Tab-separated table of C-alpha atoms in Angstrom:
chain	number	residue	atom	x	y	z
G	26	MET	CA	-6.407	-12.205	97.508
G	27	ASN	CA	-6.067	-8.461	97.211
G	28	GLN	CA	-9.670	-7.787	98.209
G	29	ASN	CA	-9.214	-9.749	101.531
G	30	TYR	CA	-6.175	-7.945	102.306
G	31	PHE	CA	-7.723	-4.613	102.098
G	32	THR	CA	-10.819	-5.837	103.836
G	33	ASN	CA	-8.725	-7.073	106.922
G	34	ASN	CA	-6.646	-3.779	107.016
G	35	THR	CA	-9.841	-1.675	107.067
G	36	THR	CA	-11.184	-3.714	110.009
G	37	ILE	CA	-8.013	-3.487	111.987
G	38	THR	CA	-7.776	0.317	111.361
G	39	ALA	CA	-11.416	0.805	112.308
G	40	ALA	CA	-10.856	-1.201	115.620
G	41	ALA	CA	-7.681	0.755	116.354
G	42	THR	CA	-9.484	4.140	115.850
G	43	THR	CA	-12.199	3.098	118.220
G	44	THR	CA	-9.743	2.326	121.019
G	45	ILE	CA	-8.026	5.561	120.536
G	46	THR	CA	-11.316	7.451	120.567
G	47	THR	CA	-12.339	5.690	123.820
G	48	THR	CA	-9.162	6.537	125.496
G	49	THR	CA	-9.130	10.173	124.492
G	50	THR	CA	-12.777	10.665	125.828
G	51	THR	CA	-11.754	9.161	129.128
G	52	THR	CA	-8.726	11.299	129.489
G	53	THR	CA	-10.641	14.389	128.561
G	54	SER	CA	-13.408	13.583	131.024
G	55	ASP	CA	-10.826	13.259	133.742
G	56	ALA	CA	-9.349	16.439	132.886
G	57	VAL	CA	-12.627	18.267	132.856
G	58	ALA	CA	-13.471	16.692	136.266
G	59	LYS	CA	-10.164	17.865	137.835
G	60	MET	CA	-10.662	21.427	136.404
G	61	ASN	CA	-14.450	21.653	137.648
G	62	GLU	CA	-13.011	20.412	141.034
G	63	SER	CA	-10.329	23.144	141.187
G	64	ASN	CA	-12.787	25.773	139.939
G	65	LEU	CA	-15.205	24.683	142.678
G	66	LYS	CA	-12.476	25.154	145.261
G	67	SER	CA	-11.609	28.520	143.850
G	68	ASN	CA	-15.451	29.551	143.906
G	69	GLU	CA	-15.572	28.404	147.613
G	70	MET	CA	-12.472	30.314	148.538
G	71	SER	CA	-13.704	33.596	146.756
G	72	GLY	CA	-17.225	33.076	148.433
G	73	LYS	CA	-15.495	33.119	151.768
G	74	ILE	CA	-13.383	35.927	151.118
G	75	LYS	CA	-16.318	38.029	149.779
G	76	SER	CA	-18.447	37.186	152.975
G	77	ILE	CA	-15.618	38.394	155.120
């Protein structure tokens, strides 16, 4: 009885951890993409300023 209880809990915990990891990864990728986008825009602007 106890063995099954622990096995079930471990499985649930592992599944929850996987979900959290996936969500974090997605969020981080989005944040990096947004940062890169603003960096590109900044570089574009400074490029224009330098060429003037």
